[in-house]
Amino acid sequence: IYRVQSPTALPTFLLIGPSGAGKTAFLTLTERNSAAQTHTSTAPLTIQALLPEGFVPSSSHYRSAGDPAYERARRFLLLDTPGHGKLRHFATARLVNPSNVRGIIFFIDAASVAEDTGLNEAAEYLHDVLLALQKRYTGAKTSKGPKEIPVLIAANKLDLFTALPPHLVKISLEKAVSEVRKSRAKGLKDSGVAMGAEEDMVDEERNWLGEGGEGSFEFRQMEEVGTSVVVKGGNVLGGDGTDVKNWWDWISEQL
Ligand code: GTP
Ligand code: MG
């Protein structure tokens, strides 16, 4: 009996983010090599994918095409999750137990984050995802710490003229996440759970994202807990076709 590598052992990239950001559109594009109409997701969906021609997995820079190890390294899974507020447990469940998760792609609609409502919704979800990764790191039993899980923030829909450019998406999100962090800390305090002052303190620290102190939150603070966060722009759809090269580059780096 020959053992074939089971598909579940393939590196997985988790597609997370608010509803309407373009997660399923990206999955569909990857699967069919052409964009198609999507509907809002109500369940998670996993597909097997292949890194497109022209992109090289970082583990295979010294291998040649045709080498079986090279071909194998191009394969991965994309796991799409619903962004609706009531359906996020599908995504967060994978964050608690992220075996085989090679990276997280947090999709946002770069046009919607130009407005407060869209920005705040994205920032709340992003805050919770980053905090889950931080807790996973600080709660690890081994001294080495768990395997790193990098995050790509995919600023999608750059074809829309109202879209914020990626560097402003980054600044806006960092600011908005700082605000979420503040209001969550206040919420914890106000919740008045009957706890001793000491327990209160421990809980506060554990639930505080990034560095302590008065400064604002910045994505680079996540490096302390084994998570690199980068923002890269693109568009799955659009009048002039798709542009997802930056995201493929990032995925190649993780493979
Ligand atoms: P949920 O399943 O609700 O979490 O949303 P989702 O992130 O899967 O969004 P989906 O992929 O279904 O896309 C939402 C809408 O945005 C669809 O109408 C897409 O056609 C549209 N869309 C996706 N990507 C782009 C893009 O790059 N540009 C433009 N203009 N529209 C896009
Ligand atoms: Mg969807």
Coordinates of C-alpha atoms and ligand atoms in Angstrom, one line a residue:
I1 CA 0.0 0.0 0.0
Y2 CA 1.4 3.4 -1.0
R3 CA 0.6 6.3 1.2
V4 CA -0.3 9.5 -0.6
Q5 CA -0.1 12.7 1.2
S6 CA -3.7 13.4 2.4
P7 CA -5.1 16.7 1.3
T8 CA -5.6 17.8 4.9
A9 CA -1.8 17.8 5.4
L10 CA -1.4 20.5 2.8
P11 CA -0.6 24.0 3.9
T12 CA -3.8 26.0 4.4
F13 CA -4.4 29.6 3.9
L14 CA -7.4 30.9 5.9
L15 CA -9.6 33.6 4.2
I16 CA -11.0 35.8 6.9
G17 CA -12.6 39.3 6.9
P18 CA -15.9 41.2 7.0
S19 CA -18.8 40.3 4.8
G20 CA -18.6 41.6 1.2
A21 CA -14.8 42.0 1.2
G22 CA -14.2 39.6 -1.7
K23 CA -13.1 36.3 0.0
T24 CA -15.3 34.0 -2.0
A25 CA -14.5 36.1 -5.2
F26 CA -10.8 35.4 -4.6
L27 CA -11.4 31.7 -4.0
T28 CA -13.5 31.4 -7.1
L29 CA -10.9 33.2 -9.2
T30 CA -8.2 30.8 -7.8
E31 CA -10.3 27.8 -8.6
R32 CA -11.5 28.7 -12.1
N33 CA -8.9 31.1 -13.2
S34 CA -11.7 33.5 -13.9
A35 CA -13.8 35.7 -11.8
A36 CA -17.5 34.9 -11.3
Q37 CA -20.5 36.2 -9.4
T38 CA -20.6 35.2 -5.8
H39 CA -23.2 35.2 -3.0
T40 CA -22.7 35.9 0.7
S41 CA -21.3 32.8 2.3
T42 CA -23.2 30.9 5.1
A43 CA -20.7 28.0 5.5
P44 CA -17.0 27.5 5.2
L45 CA -15.6 26.1 1.9
T46 CA -12.2 24.6 1.3
I47 CA -10.6 24.1 -2.2
Q48 CA -7.3 22.7 -3.3
A49 CA -5.3 25.1 -5.2
L50 CA -2.1 25.4 -7.2
L51 CA 0.3 28.3 -7.2
P52 CA -0.1 29.9 -10.7
E53 CA 2.7 29.8 -13.3
G54 CA 5.3 32.4 -12.8
F55 CA 5.3 32.2 -9.0
V56 CA 7.8 30.1 -7.1
P57 CA 7.3 28.7 -3.6
S58 CA 10.0 30.1 -1.4
S59 CA 11.0 26.5 -0.3
S60 CA 11.7 25.6 -4.0
H61 CA 14.0 28.4 -5.2
Y62 CA 16.7 25.9 -5.9
R63 CA 14.6 23.2 -7.5
S64 CA 13.7 23.0 -11.2
A65 CA 10.2 22.7 -12.7
G66 CA 9.3 19.0 -13.2
D67 CA 11.0 18.0 -9.9
P68 CA 8.2 16.2 -8.0
A69 CA 9.1 18.1 -4.8
Y70 CA 8.7 21.4 -6.7
E71 CA 5.3 20.4 -8.0
R72 CA 4.2 19.3 -4.6
A73 CA 5.3 22.6 -3.0
R74 CA 2.9 24.4 -5.3
R75 CA -0.1 22.8 -3.8
F76 CA -2.1 24.3 -0.9
L77 CA -5.6 24.7 0.4
L78 CA -7.7 27.8 0.6
L79 CA -10.3 27.9 3.3
D80 CA -13.0 30.5 2.8
T81 CA -15.1 31.5 5.8
P82 CA -18.3 33.6 6.1
G83 CA -17.8 37.1 7.2
H84 CA -21.2 37.8 8.7
G85 CA -21.0 38.7 12.3
K86 CA -23.1 35.7 13.4
L87 CA -21.1 33.2 11.4
R88 CA -17.6 34.1 12.5
H89 CA -17.3 31.0 14.7
F90 CA -16.3 29.0 11.6
A91 CA -13.2 31.2 11.3
T92 CA -12.4 31.7 14.9
A93 CA -12.6 27.9 15.5
R94 CA -9.7 27.5 13.1
L95 CA -7.7 30.2 15.0
V96 CA -8.0 28.3 18.2
N97 CA -6.7 25.1 16.6
P98 CA -4.7 26.3 13.6
S99 CA -2.9 23.1 12.6
N100 CA -1.6 23.3 9.0
V101 CA -2.6 27.0 8.8
R102 CA 0.4 28.5 7.0
G103 CA -1.0 32.0 6.8
I104 CA -4.1 34.2 7.2
I105 CA -5.4 36.4 4.5
F106 CA -7.6 39.1 6.0
F107 CA -9.7 40.6 3.2
I108 CA -11.1 44.0 3.3
D109 CA -13.0 46.2 0.9
A110 CA -10.7 49.2 0.6
A111 CA -13.6 51.4 -0.5
S112 CA -15.7 50.5 2.5
V113 CA -12.9 51.3 5.0
A114 CA -12.8 54.8 3.6
E115 CA -16.0 55.3 5.8
D116 CA -16.2 55.0 9.6
T117 CA -18.8 52.1 9.7
G118 CA -16.8 49.9 7.3
L119 CA -13.5 50.8 9.0
N120 CA -14.8 50.0 12.5
E121 CA -16.3 46.7 11.5
A122 CA -13.1 45.6 9.8
A123 CA -11.0 46.8 12.8
E124 CA -13.1 45.0 15.4
Y125 CA -12.8 41.7 13.5
L126 CA -9.1 42.3 12.8
H127 CA -8.5 43.1 16.5
D128 CA -10.1 39.8 17.5
V129 CA -8.1 37.8 15.0
L130 CA -4.8 39.3 16.1
L131 CA -5.6 38.9 19.8
A132 CA -6.4 35.2 19.2
L133 CA -3.0 34.8 17.5
Q134 CA -1.3 36.7 20.4
K135 CA -3.0 34.5 23.0
R136 CA -2.0 31.4 21.0
Y137 CA 1.6 32.6 21.2
T138 CA 1.8 33.8 24.8
G139 CA -0.2 30.7 26.0
A140 CA 2.1 28.2 24.3
K141 CA 3.5 25.5 26.5
T142 CA 6.9 25.1 24.8
S143 CA 9.7 27.5 25.4
K144 CA 10.2 27.8 21.6
G145 CA 6.7 29.2 21.0
P146 CA 4.3 27.9 18.4
K147 CA 5.0 28.1 14.7
E148 CA 4.6 31.6 13.2
I149 CA 1.4 32.4 11.4
P150 CA 1.8 35.5 9.2
V151 CA -1.1 37.7 8.3
L152 CA -1.7 39.3 4.9
I153 CA -4.2 42.2 4.9
A154 CA -5.5 42.1 1.3
A155 CA -6.8 45.5 0.5
N156 CA -9.3 44.5 -2.2
K157 CA -11.4 46.4 -4.7
L158 CA -8.7 48.9 -5.7
D159 CA -10.5 49.2 -9.0
L160 CA -13.1 51.4 -7.3
F161 CA -12.1 55.0 -7.3
T162 CA -13.4 55.5 -3.7
A163 CA -10.9 52.8 -2.5
L164 CA -8.2 53.9 -0.1
P165 CA -4.6 53.2 -1.3
P166 CA -2.9 50.4 0.7
H167 CA -0.7 52.7 2.8
L168 CA -3.7 54.6 4.0
V169 CA -5.6 51.4 4.6
K170 CA -2.7 50.4 6.9
I171 CA -2.7 53.7 8.8
S172 CA -6.5 53.8 9.2
L173 CA -6.7 50.2 10.4
E174 CA -3.9 50.7 12.9
K175 CA -5.7 53.7 14.4
A176 CA -9.1 52.0 14.4
V177 CA -7.6 48.9 16.0
S178 CA -6.1 51.1 18.7
E179 CA -9.6 52.4 19.4
V180 CA -11.1 48.9 19.6
R181 CA -8.3 47.9 22.0
K182 CA -9.2 50.9 24.3
S183 CA -12.9 50.3 24.3
R184 CA -12.5 46.5 24.8
A185 CA -10.3 47.2 27.9
K186 CA -12.8 49.6 29.2
G187 CA -15.6 47.1 28.6
L188 CA -13.7 44.5 30.6
K189 CA -13.3 46.9 33.5
D190 CA -16.9 48.0 33.5
S191 CA -18.2 44.5 33.2
G192 CA -17.6 44.3 37.0
V193 CA -17.1 40.6 37.2
A194 CA -16.5 39.7 40.8
M195 CA -12.8 39.3 40.7
G196 CA -10.0 40.3 42.9
A197 CA -7.9 43.2 41.8
E198 CA -5.0 40.9 41.0
E199 CA -7.0 38.7 38.7
D200 CA -8.4 41.8 37.1
M201 CA -4.9 42.9 36.3
V202 CA -3.9 39.6 34.8
D203 CA -7.0 39.5 32.7
E204 CA -6.4 43.0 31.4
E205 CA -2.9 42.2 30.3
R206 CA -4.0 39.0 28.6
N207 CA -6.6 40.8 26.6
W208 CA -4.5 43.8 25.6
L209 CA -3.3 43.6 22.1
G210 CA 0.3 44.5 21.3
E211 CA 2.6 46.5 23.5
G212 CA 1.3 47.9 26.8
G213 CA 1.4 51.6 27.6
E214 CA -0.1 54.7 26.2
G215 CA 1.2 54.5 22.6
S216 CA -1.0 53.5 19.7
F217 CA -1.2 50.0 18.2
E218 CA 1.0 49.3 15.2
F219 CA 1.1 46.1 13.2
R220 CA 4.8 45.7 13.7
Q221 CA 4.1 45.1 17.4
M222 CA 2.8 41.7 16.4
E223 CA 6.3 40.5 15.5
E224 CA 6.9 40.2 19.2
V225 CA 4.4 37.4 19.2
G226 CA 5.5 35.6 16.1
T227 CA 3.1 37.3 13.6
S228 CA 4.2 39.5 10.7
V229 CA 1.4 41.7 9.4
V230 CA 1.6 43.2 5.9
V231 CA -0.9 45.2 3.9
K232 CA -1.0 44.7 0.1
G233 CA -3.5 46.0 -2.4
G234 CA -5.2 44.4 -5.4
N235 CA -8.6 43.7 -7.0
V236 CA -10.3 40.5 -7.8
L237 CA -12.7 42.1 -10.2
G238 CA -12.8 45.3 -12.1
G239 CA -13.1 46.9 -15.6
D240 CA -9.5 46.5 -16.4
G241 CA -9.3 42.9 -15.2
T242 CA -8.0 41.4 -12.0
D243 CA -4.8 42.3 -10.2
V244 CA -3.9 39.8 -7.5
K245 CA -0.2 39.5 -8.1
N246 CA 0.8 41.0 -4.8
W247 CA -1.2 38.4 -2.9
W248 CA 0.3 35.5 -5.0
D249 CA 3.7 36.8 -4.2
W250 CA 2.9 36.8 -0.5
I251 CA 1.5 33.2 -0.7
S252 CA 4.6 32.1 -2.6
E253 CA 6.8 33.5 0.2
Q254 CA 4.9 31.3 2.7
L255 CA 5.1 28.1 0.7
Ligands
GTP1 P1 -19.1 37.0 2.8 O1 -19.3 35.7 2.1 O2 -20.4 37.6 3.1 O3 -18.2 36.9 4.0 O4 -18.4 38.0 1.7 P2 -17.1 37.7 0.8 O5 -15.9 38.3 1.4 O6 -17.0 36.3 0.4 O7 -17.5 38.6 -0.5 P3 -17.6 38.1 -2.0 O8 -16.4 37.5 -2.5 O9 -18.9 37.4 -2.1 O10 -17.7 39.6 -2.7 C1 -18.7 40.5 -2.3 C2 -19.1 41.4 -3.5 O11 -17.9 42.2 -3.9 C3 -19.4 40.6 -4.8 O12 -20.5 41.3 -5.4 C4 -18.2 40.7 -5.6 O13 -18.5 40.6 -7.0 C5 -17.6 42.1 -5.3 N1 -16.2 42.1 -5.4 C6 -15.2 41.2 -5.0 N2 -14.0 41.6 -5.4 C7 -14.1 42.8 -6.0 C8 -13.2 43.7 -6.6 O14 -12.0 43.5 -6.6 N3 -13.7 44.8 -7.1 C9 -15.0 45.1 -7.2 N4 -15.4 46.2 -7.8 N5 -16.0 44.3 -6.6 C10 -15.5 43.1 -6.1
MG2 MG -18.1 34.7 0.9

